[in-house]
mmCIF file of C-alpha atoms and ligand atoms in Angstrom:
data_model
loop_
_atom_site.group_PDB
_atom_site.id
_atom_site.type_symbol
_atom_site.label_atom_id
_atom_site.label_comp_id
_atom_site.label_asym_id
_atom_site.label_seq_id
_atom_site.Cartn_x
_atom_site.Cartn_y
_atom_site.Cartn_z
ATOM 1 C CA UNK T 7 -8.607 -6.934 22.678
ATOM 2 C CA UNK T 8 -10.363 -3.620 23.100
ATOM 3 C CA UNK T 9 -12.740 -2.501 20.360
ATOM 4 C CA UNK T 10 -12.888 1.288 20.384
ATOM 5 C CA UNK T 11 -15.202 3.390 18.240
ATOM 6 C CA UNK T 12 -14.582 6.971 19.350
ATOM 7 C CA UNK T 13 -11.625 9.311 19.008
ATOM 8 C CA UNK T 14 -11.876 10.461 22.640
ATOM 9 C CA UNK T 15 -11.776 6.904 23.997
ATOM 10 C CA UNK T 16 -8.748 5.884 21.931
ATOM 11 C CA UNK T 17 -6.876 9.066 22.880
ATOM 12 C CA UNK T 18 -7.588 8.366 26.563
ATOM 13 C CA UNK T 19 -6.458 4.726 26.228
ATOM 14 C CA UNK T 20 -3.307 5.693 24.371
ATOM 15 C CA UNK T 21 -2.438 8.329 27.000
ATOM 16 C CA UNK T 22 -2.933 5.723 29.764
ATOM 17 C CA UNK T 23 -0.555 3.342 28.044
ATOM 18 C CA UNK T 24 2.004 6.092 27.536
ATOM 19 C CA UNK T 25 1.783 7.041 31.195
ATOM 20 C CA UNK T 26 2.628 3.398 32.000
ATOM 21 C CA UNK T 27 5.730 3.743 29.830
ATOM 22 C CA UNK T 28 4.425 1.558 26.986
ATOM 23 C CA UNK T 29 5.631 2.106 23.440
ATOM 24 C CA UNK T 30 2.736 2.245 20.995
ATOM 25 C CA UNK T 31 2.744 0.836 17.467
ATOM 26 C CA UNK T 32 -0.052 1.761 15.077
ATOM 27 C CA UNK T 33 -1.209 0.055 11.871
ATOM 28 C CA UNK T 34 -3.844 1.905 9.823
ATOM 29 C CA UNK T 35 -5.924 -0.321 7.511
ATOM 30 C CA UNK T 36 -9.161 -0.324 5.580
ATOM 31 C CA UNK T 37 -10.038 -3.819 6.811
ATOM 32 C CA UNK T 38 -10.706 -6.953 4.713
ATOM 33 C CA UNK T 39 -7.504 -8.088 6.333
ATOM 34 C CA UNK T 40 -5.000 -10.562 4.911
ATOM 35 C CA UNK T 41 -1.526 -11.837 5.780
ATOM 36 C CA UNK T 42 0.030 -8.645 4.407
ATOM 37 C CA UNK T 43 -1.771 -6.582 7.051
ATOM 38 C CA UNK T 44 -0.815 -9.129 9.704
ATOM 39 C CA UNK T 45 2.854 -8.785 8.747
ATOM 40 C CA UNK T 46 2.582 -5.087 9.642
ATOM 41 C CA UNK T 47 0.971 -6.066 12.967
ATOM 42 C CA UNK T 48 3.815 -8.521 13.569
ATOM 43 C CA UNK T 49 6.416 -5.808 12.905
ATOM 44 C CA UNK T 50 4.540 -3.479 15.281
ATOM 45 C CA UNK T 51 4.478 -6.152 17.976
ATOM 46 C CA UNK T 52 8.238 -6.635 17.662
ATOM 47 C CA UNK T 53 9.006 -2.949 18.237
ATOM 48 C CA UNK T 54 6.312 -1.898 20.752
ATOM 49 C CA UNK T 55 4.579 -3.077 23.902
ATOM 50 C CA UNK T 56 1.114 -1.996 22.682
ATOM 51 C CA UNK T 57 -0.350 -2.319 19.199
ATOM 52 C CA UNK T 58 -3.342 -0.416 17.874
ATOM 53 C CA UNK T 59 -4.881 -1.231 14.470
ATOM 54 C CA UNK T 60 -7.502 0.927 12.800
ATOM 55 C CA UNK T 61 -10.130 -0.471 10.451
ATOM 56 C CA UNK T 62 -11.778 2.342 8.538
ATOM 57 C CA UNK T 63 -12.781 2.486 4.875
ATOM 58 C CA UNK T 64 -12.001 6.137 4.283
ATOM 59 C CA UNK T 65 -14.518 7.655 1.853
ATOM 60 C CA UNK T 66 -12.409 10.735 1.086
ATOM 61 C CA UNK T 67 -9.649 8.731 -0.574
ATOM 62 C CA UNK T 68 -12.020 7.150 -3.114
ATOM 63 C CA UNK T 69 -12.604 9.254 -6.202
ATOM 64 C CA UNK T 70 -14.801 6.502 -7.656
ATOM 65 C CA UNK T 71 -18.081 5.922 -5.769
ATOM 66 C CA UNK T 72 -18.564 2.414 -7.166
ATOM 67 C CA UNK T 73 -15.059 1.439 -5.985
ATOM 68 C CA UNK T 74 -15.986 2.657 -2.484
ATOM 69 C CA UNK T 75 -19.302 0.757 -2.557
ATOM 70 C CA UNK T 76 -17.600 -2.454 -3.770
ATOM 71 C CA UNK T 77 -14.760 -2.286 -1.219
ATOM 72 C CA UNK T 78 -14.942 -5.539 0.840
ATOM 73 C CA UNK T 79 -15.974 -5.162 4.485
ATOM 74 C CA UNK T 80 -16.181 -7.823 7.210
ATOM 75 C CA UNK T 81 -15.410 -6.291 10.575
ATOM 76 C CA UNK T 82 -16.182 -9.394 12.669
ATOM 77 C CA UNK T 83 -13.681 -11.455 10.681
ATOM 78 C CA UNK T 84 -11.093 -8.649 10.877
ATOM 79 C CA UNK T 85 -11.541 -8.302 14.644
ATOM 80 C CA UNK T 86 -11.121 -12.063 15.155
ATOM 81 C CA UNK T 87 -7.881 -12.020 13.123
ATOM 82 C CA UNK T 88 -6.501 -9.046 15.056
ATOM 83 C CA UNK T 89 -7.413 -10.577 18.405
ATOM 84 C CA UNK T 90 -5.637 -13.783 17.365
ATOM 85 C CA UNK T 91 -2.599 -11.728 16.273
ATOM 86 C CA UNK T 92 -2.278 -10.235 19.768
ATOM 87 C CA UNK T 93 -3.449 -6.693 18.983
ATOM 88 C CA UNK T 94 -4.291 -4.601 22.060
ATOM 89 C CA UNK T 95 -6.941 -2.347 20.545
ATOM 90 C CA UNK T 96 -8.794 -2.098 17.268
ATOM 91 C CA UNK T 97 -10.155 1.322 16.355
ATOM 92 C CA UNK T 98 -13.316 1.022 14.268
ATOM 93 C CA UNK T 99 -14.925 4.441 13.951
ATOM 94 C CA UNK T 100 -17.962 5.394 11.871
ATOM 95 C CA UNK T 101 -17.679 8.007 9.120
ATOM 96 C CA UNK T 102 -19.304 10.656 11.366
ATOM 97 C CA UNK T 103 -16.715 10.015 14.067
ATOM 98 C CA UNK T 104 -13.842 10.548 11.642
ATOM 99 C CA UNK T 105 -15.472 13.497 9.858
ATOM 100 C CA UNK T 106 -17.517 15.266 12.556
ATOM 101 C CA UNK T 107 -17.966 18.376 10.388
ATOM 102 C CA UNK T 108 -18.729 16.395 7.251
ATOM 103 C CA UNK T 109 -16.600 15.200 4.367
ATOM 104 C CA UNK T 110 -15.717 18.706 3.201
ATOM 105 C CA UNK T 111 -14.223 19.848 6.495
ATOM 106 C CA UNK T 112 -10.571 20.877 7.035
ATOM 107 C CA UNK T 113 -8.306 18.875 4.736
ATOM 108 C CA UNK T 114 -4.623 18.488 4.186
ATOM 109 C CA UNK T 115 -3.263 19.312 0.751
ATOM 110 C CA UNK T 116 -0.740 16.712 -0.385
ATOM 111 C CA UNK T 117 2.514 17.977 -1.947
ATOM 112 C CA UNK T 118 3.215 17.939 -5.733
ATOM 113 C CA UNK T 119 4.379 14.320 -5.579
ATOM 114 C CA UNK T 120 0.660 13.562 -5.132
ATOM 115 C CA UNK T 121 -0.148 14.742 -8.633
ATOM 116 C CA UNK T 122 1.603 11.980 -10.542
ATOM 117 C CA UNK T 123 0.901 8.247 -10.906
ATOM 118 C CA UNK T 124 -1.769 7.255 -8.326
ATOM 119 C CA UNK T 125 -2.664 10.908 -7.809
ATOM 120 C CA UNK T 126 -3.073 11.522 -11.518
ATOM 121 C CA UNK T 127 -5.363 8.515 -11.911
ATOM 122 C CA UNK T 128 -7.221 9.093 -8.640
ATOM 123 C CA UNK T 129 -7.568 12.886 -8.249
ATOM 124 C CA UNK T 130 -7.784 13.948 -4.598
ATOM 125 C CA UNK T 131 -6.795 10.476 -3.392
ATOM 126 C CA UNK T 132 -3.708 11.532 -1.433
ATOM 127 C CA UNK T 133 -5.386 14.583 0.118
ATOM 128 C CA UNK T 134 -7.928 12.102 1.509
ATOM 129 C CA UNK T 135 -5.245 9.641 2.623
ATOM 130 C CA UNK T 136 -3.123 12.247 4.400
ATOM 131 C CA UNK T 137 -6.113 13.899 6.061
ATOM 132 C CA UNK T 138 -7.377 10.656 7.539
ATOM 133 C CA UNK T 139 -3.885 9.452 8.489
ATOM 134 C CA UNK T 140 -3.211 12.750 10.300
ATOM 135 C CA UNK T 141 -6.468 12.406 12.262
ATOM 136 C CA UNK T 142 -5.651 8.772 13.028
ATOM 137 C CA UNK T 143 -2.170 9.761 14.249
ATOM 138 C CA UNK T 144 -3.700 12.373 16.557
ATOM 139 C CA UNK T 145 -6.118 9.742 17.842
ATOM 140 C CA UNK T 146 -3.813 6.747 18.358
ATOM 141 C CA UNK T 147 -0.830 8.942 19.380
ATOM 142 C CA UNK T 148 1.688 6.242 18.365
ATOM 143 C CA UNK T 149 5.467 6.130 18.669
ATOM 144 C CA UNK T 150 5.703 4.184 15.416
ATOM 145 C CA UNK T 151 3.322 3.751 12.483
ATOM 146 C CA UNK T 152 3.565 0.872 10.003
ATOM 147 C CA UNK T 153 2.842 1.124 6.285
ATOM 148 C CA UNK T 154 3.321 -1.319 3.413
ATOM 149 C CA UNK T 155 5.819 -0.765 0.619
ATOM 150 C CA UNK T 156 3.126 -2.146 -1.693
ATOM 151 C CA UNK T 157 1.618 1.350 -1.602
ATOM 152 C CA UNK T 158 4.995 2.914 -2.347
ATOM 153 C CA UNK T 159 3.751 6.373 -3.235
ATOM 154 C CA UNK T 160 1.472 6.456 -0.178
ATOM 155 C CA UNK T 161 4.416 5.478 2.036
ATOM 156 C CA UNK T 162 6.502 8.304 0.541
ATOM 157 C CA UNK T 163 3.661 10.807 1.050
ATOM 158 C CA UNK T 164 3.106 9.777 4.666
ATOM 159 C CA UNK T 165 6.846 10.077 5.339
ATOM 160 C CA UNK T 166 6.782 13.564 3.789
ATOM 161 C CA UNK T 167 3.756 14.601 5.860
ATOM 162 C CA UNK T 168 5.327 13.356 9.102
ATOM 163 C CA UNK T 169 8.498 15.339 8.317
ATOM 164 C CA UNK T 170 6.675 18.478 7.091
ATOM 165 C CA UNK T 171 4.214 18.654 9.996
ATOM 166 C CA UNK T 172 6.624 17.323 12.640
ATOM 167 C CA UNK T 173 4.454 14.454 13.830
ATOM 168 C CA UNK T 174 6.402 12.997 16.787
ATOM 169 C CA UNK T 175 6.514 9.446 15.487
ATOM 170 C CA UNK T 176 8.565 7.139 13.294
ATOM 171 C CA UNK T 177 7.185 5.757 10.012
ATOM 172 C CA UNK T 178 8.210 2.145 9.400
ATOM 173 C CA UNK T 179 7.966 0.719 5.865
ATOM 174 C CA UNK T 180 7.271 -3.027 5.564
ATOM 175 C CA UNK T 181 7.900 -5.354 2.587
ATOM 176 C CA UNK T 182 5.089 -6.602 0.359
ATOM 177 C CA UNK T 183 3.669 -10.022 1.185
ATOM 178 C CA UNK T 184 2.780 -12.169 -1.823
ATOM 179 C CA UNK T 185 0.807 -15.319 -2.577
ATOM 180 C CA UNK T 186 2.944 -18.325 -3.594
ATOM 181 C CA UNK T 187 2.323 -17.505 -7.272
ATOM 182 C CA UNK T 188 3.680 -13.997 -6.663
ATOM 183 C CA UNK T 189 0.447 -11.980 -6.667
ATOM 184 C CA UNK T 190 0.745 -9.199 -4.094
ATOM 185 C CA UNK T 191 -1.792 -9.722 -1.316
ATOM 186 C CA UNK T 192 -4.560 -7.155 -1.521
ATOM 187 C CA UNK T 193 -8.046 -6.779 -0.093
ATOM 188 C CA UNK T 194 -9.168 -6.302 -3.697
ATOM 189 C CA UNK T 195 -7.959 -9.779 -4.758
ATOM 190 C CA UNK T 196 -11.154 -11.312 -3.319
ATOM 191 C CA UNK T 197 -13.043 -9.523 -6.105
ATOM 192 C CA UNK T 198 -11.044 -11.244 -8.883
ATOM 193 C CA UNK T 199 -12.831 -14.139 -10.618
ATOM 194 C CA UNK T 200 -10.702 -17.216 -11.514
ATOM 195 C CA UNK T 201 -9.859 -15.989 -15.051
ATOM 196 C CA UNK T 202 -8.947 -12.479 -13.861
ATOM 197 C CA UNK T 203 -6.920 -13.941 -10.989
ATOM 198 C CA UNK T 204 -4.834 -15.677 -13.683
ATOM 199 C CA UNK T 205 -4.561 -12.512 -15.820
ATOM 200 C CA UNK T 206 -3.414 -10.574 -12.737
ATOM 201 C CA UNK T 207 -0.216 -12.637 -12.624
ATOM 202 C CA UNK T 208 1.001 -10.607 -15.610
ATOM 203 C CA UNK T 209 1.830 -7.846 -13.083
ATOM 204 C CA UNK T 210 4.233 -10.154 -11.288
ATOM 205 C CA UNK T 211 5.781 -11.400 -14.531
ATOM 206 C CA UNK T 212 6.262 -7.799 -15.648
ATOM 207 C CA UNK T 213 8.013 -6.816 -12.399
ATOM 208 C CA UNK T 214 10.132 -9.980 -12.576
ATOM 209 C CA UNK T 215 11.099 -9.050 -16.117
ATOM 210 C CA UNK T 216 12.550 -5.688 -14.975
ATOM 211 C CA UNK T 217 14.595 -7.416 -12.292
ATOM 212 C CA UNK T 218 15.850 -9.989 -14.823
ATOM 213 C CA UNK T 219 16.847 -7.295 -17.338
ATOM 214 C CA UNK T 220 18.471 -5.138 -14.657
ATOM 215 C CA UNK T 221 20.445 -8.145 -13.387
ATOM 216 C CA UNK T 222 21.558 -8.789 -16.971
ATOM 217 C CA UNK T 223 22.945 -5.249 -17.195
ATOM 218 C CA UNK T 224 20.093 -3.171 -18.681
ATOM 219 C CA UNK T 225 20.060 0.339 -17.128
ATOM 220 C CA UNK T 226 18.081 2.339 -19.689
ATOM 221 C CA UNK T 227 14.891 3.195 -17.793
ATOM 222 C CA UNK T 228 12.886 3.631 -21.002
ATOM 223 C CA UNK T 229 13.869 0.149 -22.172
ATOM 224 C CA UNK T 230 12.975 -1.326 -18.773
ATOM 225 C CA UNK T 231 9.594 0.444 -18.763
ATOM 226 C CA UNK T 232 8.875 -0.778 -22.316
ATOM 227 C CA UNK T 233 9.603 -4.334 -21.226
ATOM 228 C CA UNK T 234 7.071 -4.009 -18.388
ATOM 229 C CA UNK T 235 4.467 -2.589 -20.713
ATOM 230 C CA UNK T 236 4.994 -5.334 -23.305
ATOM 231 C CA UNK T 237 4.325 -8.071 -20.750
ATOM 232 C CA UNK T 238 1.161 -6.333 -19.554
ATOM 233 C CA UNK T 239 -0.134 -5.528 -23.019
ATOM 234 C CA UNK T 240 0.382 -9.129 -24.117
ATOM 235 C CA UNK T 241 -1.998 -10.318 -21.414
ATOM 236 C CA UNK T 242 -5.727 -10.323 -22.245
ATOM 237 C CA UNK T 243 -8.025 -8.700 -19.700
ATOM 238 C CA UNK T 244 -5.379 -6.305 -18.354
ATOM 239 C CA UNK T 245 -5.805 -2.547 -18.944
ATOM 240 C CA UNK T 246 -2.755 -0.553 -17.876
ATOM 241 C CA UNK T 247 -3.132 2.773 -16.020
ATOM 242 C CA UNK T 248 0.638 3.209 -15.780
ATOM 243 C CA UNK T 249 3.780 1.091 -15.907
ATOM 244 C CA UNK T 250 6.900 3.123 -15.153
ATOM 245 C CA UNK T 251 10.384 3.099 -13.711
ATOM 246 C CA UNK T 252 10.900 5.858 -11.143
ATOM 247 C CA UNK T 253 13.501 7.192 -8.765
ATOM 248 C CA UNK T 254 12.717 5.814 -5.285
ATOM 249 C CA UNK T 255 12.766 9.273 -3.662
ATOM 250 C CA UNK T 256 11.417 11.708 -6.257
ATOM 251 C CA UNK T 257 9.137 9.291 -8.151
ATOM 252 C CA UNK T 258 10.414 10.975 -11.327
ATOM 253 C CA UNK T 259 11.546 8.786 -14.233
ATOM 254 C CA UNK T 260 15.353 8.501 -14.307
ATOM 255 C CA UNK T 261 17.385 8.239 -17.529
ATOM 256 C CA UNK T 262 19.325 5.337 -16.086
ATOM 257 C CA UNK T 263 17.860 3.049 -13.468
ATOM 258 C CA UNK T 264 19.868 2.193 -10.376
ATOM 259 C CA UNK T 265 19.333 -0.672 -7.946
ATOM 260 C CA UNK T 266 16.927 1.383 -5.793
ATOM 261 C CA UNK T 267 14.755 2.466 -8.723
ATOM 262 C CA UNK T 268 11.197 1.221 -8.522
ATOM 263 C CA UNK T 269 9.075 -0.394 -11.199
ATOM 264 C CA UNK T 270 5.499 0.728 -10.491
ATOM 265 C CA UNK T 271 2.377 -0.724 -12.080
ATOM 266 C CA UNK T 272 -1.306 0.142 -11.826
ATOM 267 C CA UNK T 273 -3.690 -1.857 -13.976
ATOM 268 C CA UNK T 274 -7.331 -2.799 -14.130
ATOM 269 C CA UNK T 275 -7.994 -6.512 -14.340
ATOM 270 C CA UNK T 276 -11.675 -6.925 -15.113
ATOM 271 C CA UNK T 277 -13.231 -4.237 -12.920
ATOM 272 C CA UNK T 278 -10.613 -4.537 -10.169
ATOM 273 C CA UNK T 279 -7.820 -1.987 -10.031
ATOM 274 C CA UNK T 280 -4.524 -3.433 -8.771
ATOM 275 C CA UNK T 281 -1.191 -1.798 -7.969
ATOM 276 C CA UNK T 282 2.171 -3.420 -7.402
ATOM 277 C CA UNK T 283 5.837 -2.465 -7.446
ATOM 278 C CA UNK T 284 9.331 -3.784 -6.887
ATOM 279 C CA UNK T 285 12.908 -2.587 -6.828
ATOM 280 C CA UNK T 286 14.504 -3.179 -10.208
ATOM 281 C CA UNK T 287 17.692 -4.176 -8.366
ATOM 282 C CA UNK T 288 15.838 -6.822 -6.322
ATOM 283 C CA UNK T 289 15.901 -10.515 -7.101
ATOM 284 C CA UNK T 290 12.719 -11.675 -5.349
ATOM 285 C CA UNK T 291 10.571 -11.738 -8.504
ATOM 286 C CA UNK T 292 13.122 -12.796 -11.132
ATOM 287 C CA UNK T 293 11.819 -16.340 -11.158
ATOM 288 C CA UNK T 294 8.399 -15.014 -12.205
ATOM 289 C CA UNK T 295 9.946 -13.201 -15.189
ATOM 290 C CA UNK T 296 8.151 -13.303 -18.499
ATOM 291 C CA UNK T 297 9.086 -15.575 -21.383
ATOM 292 C CA UNK T 298 12.577 -14.884 -22.640
ATOM 293 C CA UNK T 299 13.006 -12.220 -25.301
ATOM 294 C CA UNK T 300 13.114 -13.321 -28.924
ATOM 295 C CA UNK T 301 16.540 -13.100 -30.613
ATOM 296 C CA UNK T 302 15.272 -10.224 -32.809
ATOM 297 C CA UNK T 303 14.499 -8.114 -29.747
ATOM 298 C CA UNK T 304 17.788 -9.072 -28.118
ATOM 299 C CA UNK T 305 20.453 -8.889 -30.811
ATOM 300 C CA UNK T 306 23.357 -9.188 -28.403
ATOM 301 C CA UNK T 307 21.895 -12.260 -26.812
ATOM 302 C CA UNK T 308 22.010 -10.663 -23.356
ATOM 303 C CA UNK T 309 18.783 -12.349 -22.347
ATOM 304 C CA UNK T 310 19.203 -15.594 -24.257
HETATM 305 P P1 AMP S 30 -5.162 -1.109 3.097
HETATM 306 O O1 AMP S 30 -6.068 -1.819 4.055
HETATM 307 O O2 AMP S 30 -5.178 -1.696 1.724
HETATM 308 O O3 AMP S 30 -5.337 0.381 3.134
HETATM 309 O O4 AMP S 30 -3.692 -1.397 3.615
HETATM 310 C C1 AMP S 30 -3.305 -1.097 4.928
HETATM 311 C C2 AMP S 30 -1.813 -1.195 5.029
HETATM 312 O O5 AMP S 30 -1.396 -2.509 4.686
HETATM 313 C C3 AMP S 30 -1.099 -0.243 4.044
HETATM 314 O O6 AMP S 30 0.027 0.338 4.699
HETATM 315 C C4 AMP S 30 -0.694 -1.163 2.935
HETATM 316 O O7 AMP S 30 0.447 -0.707 2.226
HETATM 317 C C5 AMP S 30 -0.395 -2.438 3.694
HETATM 318 N N1 AMP S 30 -0.482 -3.595 2.802
HETATM 319 C C6 AMP S 30 -1.457 -3.861 1.901
HETATM 320 N N2 AMP S 30 -1.169 -4.985 1.216
HETATM 321 C C7 AMP S 30 0.019 -5.439 1.693
HETATM 322 C C8 AMP S 30 0.867 -6.556 1.393
HETATM 323 N N3 AMP S 30 0.538 -7.444 0.445
HETATM 324 N N4 AMP S 30 2.018 -6.699 2.090
HETATM 325 C C9 AMP S 30 2.366 -5.806 3.052
HETATM 326 N N5 AMP S 30 1.611 -4.731 3.386
HETATM 327 C C10 AMP S 30 0.460 -4.548 2.716
#
């Protein structure tokens, strides 16, 4: 596996591969890799002859300096995992290589969708994400780029950017990989102590609860969102940033949920901020659903 640290070298390598007729898959990451990242690599390997992965903790997408400082980093471990996974090249640039004119150089401005949810709680986050992703696209020059559905709003923003700026590549969304107890894999999970790791499972129970209620016929998005919130608020050590039901395309709250609607959660567990989401019409998390509703809260016995 090649380890490449400069933009010019990766562009040259990518052009060589293209000249040979290779299809190029690209997986951008911030490192501290886990099975979720590797599932994106696997998808890229299926569709392409060459796979490039970037490992870069992008400072411009962190609005909180302590979050950036605490972000886990272990490049040697990451590189070993990527080599094992059959990756052709890992791109591991320094901050100066990615921002040659400094952090306040030319930036992309994310569209209005960036102002809600993650964008509201992390001002400037999506401008930073899109700017670095655009530079990475122009460096790796991929045919296909792979992003996780776990970061649902990010995936939607990248799709919008690729359409708006006519990047000649396909964006491929990949399902969220979870631990056996349901917790979505995340680089941040390593920072959860044992008690907080347990508290974090409330996110999965809350998402499971929306799927259970939807399957039982509930469509009122406000009622579904309240159910999510109740599960989270009942759990000690969990501070909710948002817990909402949104339309999968507009990210606006619908009156009535449909099967594609997303339940989105962001919450701080101890000092670790976690996000997770699922389709309300899915069934993958139903078995993690919260305790059944009390008869008083469920007069028609729908959930009994
Ligand atoms: P990150 O390193 O956290 O920036 O993530 C890099 C890519 O991996 C993003 O496209 C994420 O959405 C994706 N990703 C993160 N966690 C998971 C997961 N548990 N399952 C699938 N993809 C994931």
